[in-house]
Tab-separated table of C-alpha atoms and ligand atoms in Angstrom:
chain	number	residue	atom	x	y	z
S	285	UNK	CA	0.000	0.000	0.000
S	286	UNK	CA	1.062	3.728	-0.804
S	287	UNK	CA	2.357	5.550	1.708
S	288	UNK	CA	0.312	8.599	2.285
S	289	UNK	CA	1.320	12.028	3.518
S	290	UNK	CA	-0.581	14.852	4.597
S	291	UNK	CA	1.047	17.775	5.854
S	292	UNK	CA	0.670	19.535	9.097
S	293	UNK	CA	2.590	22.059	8.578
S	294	UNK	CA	1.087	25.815	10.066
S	295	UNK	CA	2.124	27.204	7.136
S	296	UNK	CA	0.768	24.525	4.740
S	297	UNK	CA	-2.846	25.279	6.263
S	298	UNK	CA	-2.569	29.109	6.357
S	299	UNK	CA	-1.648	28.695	2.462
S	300	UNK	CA	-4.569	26.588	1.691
S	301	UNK	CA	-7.076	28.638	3.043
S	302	UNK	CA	-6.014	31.637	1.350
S	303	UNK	CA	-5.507	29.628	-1.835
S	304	UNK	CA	-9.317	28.285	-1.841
S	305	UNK	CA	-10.466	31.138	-1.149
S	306	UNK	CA	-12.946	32.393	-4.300
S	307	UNK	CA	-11.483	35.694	-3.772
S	308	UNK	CA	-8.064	35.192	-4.120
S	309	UNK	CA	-6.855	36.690	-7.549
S	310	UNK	CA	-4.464	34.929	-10.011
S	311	UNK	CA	-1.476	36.463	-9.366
S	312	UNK	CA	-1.581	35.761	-5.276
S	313	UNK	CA	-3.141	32.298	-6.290
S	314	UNK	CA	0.131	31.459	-8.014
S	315	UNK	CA	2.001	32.859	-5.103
S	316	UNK	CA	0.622	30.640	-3.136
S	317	UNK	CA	0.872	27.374	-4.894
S	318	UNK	CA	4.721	28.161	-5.267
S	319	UNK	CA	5.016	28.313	-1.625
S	320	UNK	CA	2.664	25.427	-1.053
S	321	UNK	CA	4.741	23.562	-3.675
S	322	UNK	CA	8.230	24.090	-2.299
S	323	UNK	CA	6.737	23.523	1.536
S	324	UNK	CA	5.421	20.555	0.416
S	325	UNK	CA	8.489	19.208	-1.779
S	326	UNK	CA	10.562	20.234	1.102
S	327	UNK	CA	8.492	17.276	3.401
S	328	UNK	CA	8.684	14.850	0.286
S	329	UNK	CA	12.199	15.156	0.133
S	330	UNK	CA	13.460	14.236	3.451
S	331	UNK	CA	14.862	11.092	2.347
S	332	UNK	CA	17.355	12.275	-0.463
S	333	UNK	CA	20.633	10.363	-0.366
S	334	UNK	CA	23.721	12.255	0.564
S	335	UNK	CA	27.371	11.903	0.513
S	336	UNK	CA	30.065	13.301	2.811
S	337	UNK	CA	32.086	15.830	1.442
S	338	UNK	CA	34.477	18.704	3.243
S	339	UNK	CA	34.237	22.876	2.232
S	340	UNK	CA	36.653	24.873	2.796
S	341	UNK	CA	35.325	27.875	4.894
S	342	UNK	CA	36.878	31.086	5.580
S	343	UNK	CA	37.299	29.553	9.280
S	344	UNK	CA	38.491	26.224	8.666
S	345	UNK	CA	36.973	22.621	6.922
S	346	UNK	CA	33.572	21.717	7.329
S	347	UNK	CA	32.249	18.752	7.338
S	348	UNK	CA	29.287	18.389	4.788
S	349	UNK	CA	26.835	16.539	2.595
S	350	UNK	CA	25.956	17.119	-0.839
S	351	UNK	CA	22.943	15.386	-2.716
S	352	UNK	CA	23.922	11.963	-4.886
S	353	UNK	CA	19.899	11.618	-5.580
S	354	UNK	CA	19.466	13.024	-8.904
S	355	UNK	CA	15.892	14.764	-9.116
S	356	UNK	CA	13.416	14.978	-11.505
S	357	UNK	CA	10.278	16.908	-11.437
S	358	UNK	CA	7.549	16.130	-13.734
S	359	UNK	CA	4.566	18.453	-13.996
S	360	UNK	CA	0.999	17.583	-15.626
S	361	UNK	CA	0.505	20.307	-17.553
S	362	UNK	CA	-0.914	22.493	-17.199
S	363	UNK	CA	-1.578	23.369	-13.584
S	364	UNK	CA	1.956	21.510	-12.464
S	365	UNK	CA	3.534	24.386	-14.353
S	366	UNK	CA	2.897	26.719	-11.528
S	367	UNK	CA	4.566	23.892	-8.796
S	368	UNK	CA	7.920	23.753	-10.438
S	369	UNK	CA	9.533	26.707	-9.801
S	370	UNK	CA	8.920	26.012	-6.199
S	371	UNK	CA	10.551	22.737	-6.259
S	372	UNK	CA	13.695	24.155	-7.798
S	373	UNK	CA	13.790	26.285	-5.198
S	374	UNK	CA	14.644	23.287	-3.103
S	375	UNK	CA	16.281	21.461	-5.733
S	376	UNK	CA	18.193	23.794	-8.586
S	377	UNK	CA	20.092	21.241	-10.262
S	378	UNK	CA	16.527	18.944	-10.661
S	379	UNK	CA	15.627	18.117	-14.771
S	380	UNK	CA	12.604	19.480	-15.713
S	381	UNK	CA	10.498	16.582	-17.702
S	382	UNK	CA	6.838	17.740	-18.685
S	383	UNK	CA	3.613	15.723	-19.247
S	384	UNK	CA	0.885	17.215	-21.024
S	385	UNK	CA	-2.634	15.623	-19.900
S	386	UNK	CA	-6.468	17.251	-20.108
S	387	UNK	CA	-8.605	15.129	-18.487
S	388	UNK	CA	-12.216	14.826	-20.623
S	389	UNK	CA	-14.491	16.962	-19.340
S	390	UNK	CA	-17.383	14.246	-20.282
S	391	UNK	CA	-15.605	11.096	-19.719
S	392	UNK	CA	-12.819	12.427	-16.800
S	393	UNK	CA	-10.520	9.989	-18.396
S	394	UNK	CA	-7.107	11.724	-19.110
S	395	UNK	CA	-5.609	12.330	-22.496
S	396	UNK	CA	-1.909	12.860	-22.991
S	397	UNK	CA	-1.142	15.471	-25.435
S	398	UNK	CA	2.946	15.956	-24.828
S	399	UNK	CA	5.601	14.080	-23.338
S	400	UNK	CA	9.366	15.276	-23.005
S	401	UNK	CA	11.439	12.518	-21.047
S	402	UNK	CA	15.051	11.548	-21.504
S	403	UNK	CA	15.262	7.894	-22.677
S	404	UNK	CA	16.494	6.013	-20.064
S	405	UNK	CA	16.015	7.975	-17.452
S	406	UNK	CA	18.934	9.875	-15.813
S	407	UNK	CA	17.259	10.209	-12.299
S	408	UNK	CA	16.891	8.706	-9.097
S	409	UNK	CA	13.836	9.760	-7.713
S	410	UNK	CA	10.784	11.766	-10.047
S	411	UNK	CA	8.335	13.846	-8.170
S	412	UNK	CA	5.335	14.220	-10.169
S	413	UNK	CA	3.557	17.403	-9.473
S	414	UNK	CA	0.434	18.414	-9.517
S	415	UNK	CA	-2.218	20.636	-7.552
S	416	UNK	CA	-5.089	18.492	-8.062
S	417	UNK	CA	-5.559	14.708	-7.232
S	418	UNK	CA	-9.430	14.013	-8.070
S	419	UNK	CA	-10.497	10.944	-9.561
S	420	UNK	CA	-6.910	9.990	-9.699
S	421	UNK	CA	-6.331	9.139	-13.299
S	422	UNK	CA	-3.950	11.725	-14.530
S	423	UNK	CA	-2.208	11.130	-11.769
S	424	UNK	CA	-1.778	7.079	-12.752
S	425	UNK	CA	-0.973	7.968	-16.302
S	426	UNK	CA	1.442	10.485	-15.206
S	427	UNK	CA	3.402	7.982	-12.434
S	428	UNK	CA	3.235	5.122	-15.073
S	429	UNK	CA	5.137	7.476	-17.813
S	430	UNK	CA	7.903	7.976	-15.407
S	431	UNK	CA	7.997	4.382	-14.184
S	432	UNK	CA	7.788	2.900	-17.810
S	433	UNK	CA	11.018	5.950	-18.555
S	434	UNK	CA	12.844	3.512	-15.780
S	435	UNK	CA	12.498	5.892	-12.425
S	436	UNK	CA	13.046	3.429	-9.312
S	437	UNK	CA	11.212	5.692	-6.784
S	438	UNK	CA	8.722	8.105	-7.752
S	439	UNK	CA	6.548	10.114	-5.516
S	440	UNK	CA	3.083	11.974	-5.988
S	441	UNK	CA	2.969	15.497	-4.389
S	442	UNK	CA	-0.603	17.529	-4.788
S	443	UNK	CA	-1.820	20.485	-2.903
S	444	UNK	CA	-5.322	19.047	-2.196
S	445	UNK	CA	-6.436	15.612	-2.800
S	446	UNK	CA	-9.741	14.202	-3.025
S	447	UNK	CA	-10.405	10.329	-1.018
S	448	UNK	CA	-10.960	8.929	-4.413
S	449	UNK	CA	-8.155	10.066	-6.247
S	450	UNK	CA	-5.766	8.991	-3.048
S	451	UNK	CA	-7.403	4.959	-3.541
S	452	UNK	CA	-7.197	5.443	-6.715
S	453	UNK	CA	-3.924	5.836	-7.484
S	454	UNK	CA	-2.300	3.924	-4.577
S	455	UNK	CA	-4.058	0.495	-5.625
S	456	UNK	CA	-2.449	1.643	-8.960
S	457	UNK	CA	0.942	2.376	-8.129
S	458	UNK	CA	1.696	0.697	-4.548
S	459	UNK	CA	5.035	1.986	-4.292
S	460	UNK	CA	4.688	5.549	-4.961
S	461	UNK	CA	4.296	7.389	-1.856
S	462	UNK	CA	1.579	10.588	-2.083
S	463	UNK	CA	2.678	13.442	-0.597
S	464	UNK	CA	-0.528	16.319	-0.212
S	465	UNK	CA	-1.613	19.392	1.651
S	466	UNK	CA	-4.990	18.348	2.534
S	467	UNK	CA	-7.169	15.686	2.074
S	468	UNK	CA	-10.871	17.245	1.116
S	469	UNK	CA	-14.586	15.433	1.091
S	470	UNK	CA	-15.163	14.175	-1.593
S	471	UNK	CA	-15.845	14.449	-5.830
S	472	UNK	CA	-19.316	15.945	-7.305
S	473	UNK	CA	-20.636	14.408	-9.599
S	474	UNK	CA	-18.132	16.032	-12.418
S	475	UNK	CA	-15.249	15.256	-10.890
S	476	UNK	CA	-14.493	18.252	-9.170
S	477	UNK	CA	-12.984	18.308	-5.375
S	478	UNK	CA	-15.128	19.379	-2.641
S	479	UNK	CA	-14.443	21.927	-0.859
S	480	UNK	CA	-11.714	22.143	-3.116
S	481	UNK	CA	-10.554	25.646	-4.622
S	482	UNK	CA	-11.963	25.711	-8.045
S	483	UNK	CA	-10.126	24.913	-11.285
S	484	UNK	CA	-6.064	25.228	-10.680
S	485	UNK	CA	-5.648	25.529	-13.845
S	486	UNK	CA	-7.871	28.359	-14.878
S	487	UNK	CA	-7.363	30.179	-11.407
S	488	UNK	CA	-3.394	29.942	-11.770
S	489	UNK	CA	-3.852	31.676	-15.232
S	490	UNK	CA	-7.005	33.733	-15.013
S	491	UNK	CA	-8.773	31.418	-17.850
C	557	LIG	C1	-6.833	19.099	-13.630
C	557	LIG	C2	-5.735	18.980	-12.580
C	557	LIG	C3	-5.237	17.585	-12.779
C	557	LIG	C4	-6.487	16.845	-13.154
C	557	LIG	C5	-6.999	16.142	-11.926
C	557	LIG	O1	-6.268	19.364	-14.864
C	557	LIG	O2	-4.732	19.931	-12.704
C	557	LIG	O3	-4.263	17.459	-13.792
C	557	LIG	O4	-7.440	17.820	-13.593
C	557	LIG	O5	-8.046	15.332	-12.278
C	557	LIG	P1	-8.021	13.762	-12.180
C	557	LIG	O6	-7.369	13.400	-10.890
C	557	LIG	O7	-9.496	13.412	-12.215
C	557	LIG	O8	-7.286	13.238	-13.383
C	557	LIG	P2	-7.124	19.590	-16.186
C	557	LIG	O9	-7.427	18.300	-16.870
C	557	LIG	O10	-8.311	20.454	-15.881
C	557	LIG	O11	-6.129	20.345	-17.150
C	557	LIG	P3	-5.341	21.716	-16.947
C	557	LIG	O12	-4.252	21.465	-15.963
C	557	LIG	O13	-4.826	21.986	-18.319
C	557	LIG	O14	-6.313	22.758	-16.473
């Protein structure tokens, strides 16, 4: 079974409840889901690997790690564009490999559209991004294009996440660990998160 992470962070809830709020305009909306995003990636990435290494200081030699993970982050376009710069933040040296999915708006089934990944795969670890986990499935499609690209350990990271979508993709993918701000009710009946905050996508760019 997945393992499943929901933050507690202060900051993570003070974030969300501006960022679901109907008045919050784009440009503080994608403030917010680039904080949320690196607060977030910051929690998912406590396990990197590290190796010793010493620094010269103006004082003396340190002793010190430096990261031998190599990071990937893959967004679902669209709304995982606004996560990444967030998670480079954290992680500068990460690759950058975008999905494209839409998920039918009759059907909710996702269809991918674009797909830039290095063939095989150069990383260690891939964290797919993206602020929405509802029924699940673009999440799926999204993990399965970086396992099938070779990743060993790949984790999910959304801002809110929706019961459904969290089953869903765990019996899925068992090994991929889901890493989210909140965990909300439930989906209506077209596959929108309640509470929720909306549309990411059309919020984050004022569609
Ligand atoms: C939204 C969201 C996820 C997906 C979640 O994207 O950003 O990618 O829906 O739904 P699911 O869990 O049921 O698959 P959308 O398809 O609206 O595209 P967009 O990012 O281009 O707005």
């Amino acid at each position: 079974m997945s393992q499943l992470y929901i933050s507690s962070h202060p900051l993570v809830r003070a974030s969300l409840a501006s960022l679901r709020d109907r008045q919050t305009k784009p440009a503080e909306f994608r403030r917010l889901v680039r904080v949320l995003s690196y607060l977030l990636a910051y929690e998912a990435t406590v396990d990197l690997t590290t190796r010793d290494v010493e620094v010269e200081t103006p004082m003396g030699t340190a002793k010190c790690g430096v990261l031998t993970d190599r990071v990937g982050i893959v967004p679902i376009l669209r709304a995982g564009l606004g996560m990444v710069d967030g998670v480079l933040d954290l992680v500068p040296d990460a690759q950058v490999w975008h999905v494209g999915m839409f998920r039918d708006e009759a059907t909710l089934l996702p269809t991918e559209y674009y797909n830039k990944l290095p063939n095989p795969a150069p990383i260690t670890l891939a964290l797919v991004i993206d602020p929405m986990l509802a029924t699940g499935g673009s999440a799926v499609r999204a993990c399965r294009v970086a396992l099938d690209a070779g990743v060993e350990r790949v984790k999910f990271v959304a801002l809110i996440a929706a019961p459904e979508g969290i089953e869903r993709l765990a019996s899925a993918h068992p090994h991929v660990s889901i890493h989210v701000g909140a965990v909300d009710d439930r989906l209506n009946e077209v596959g929108f998160i309640l509470p929720g905050l909306g549309d990411a996508g059309d919020r984050q760019f004022g569609t």
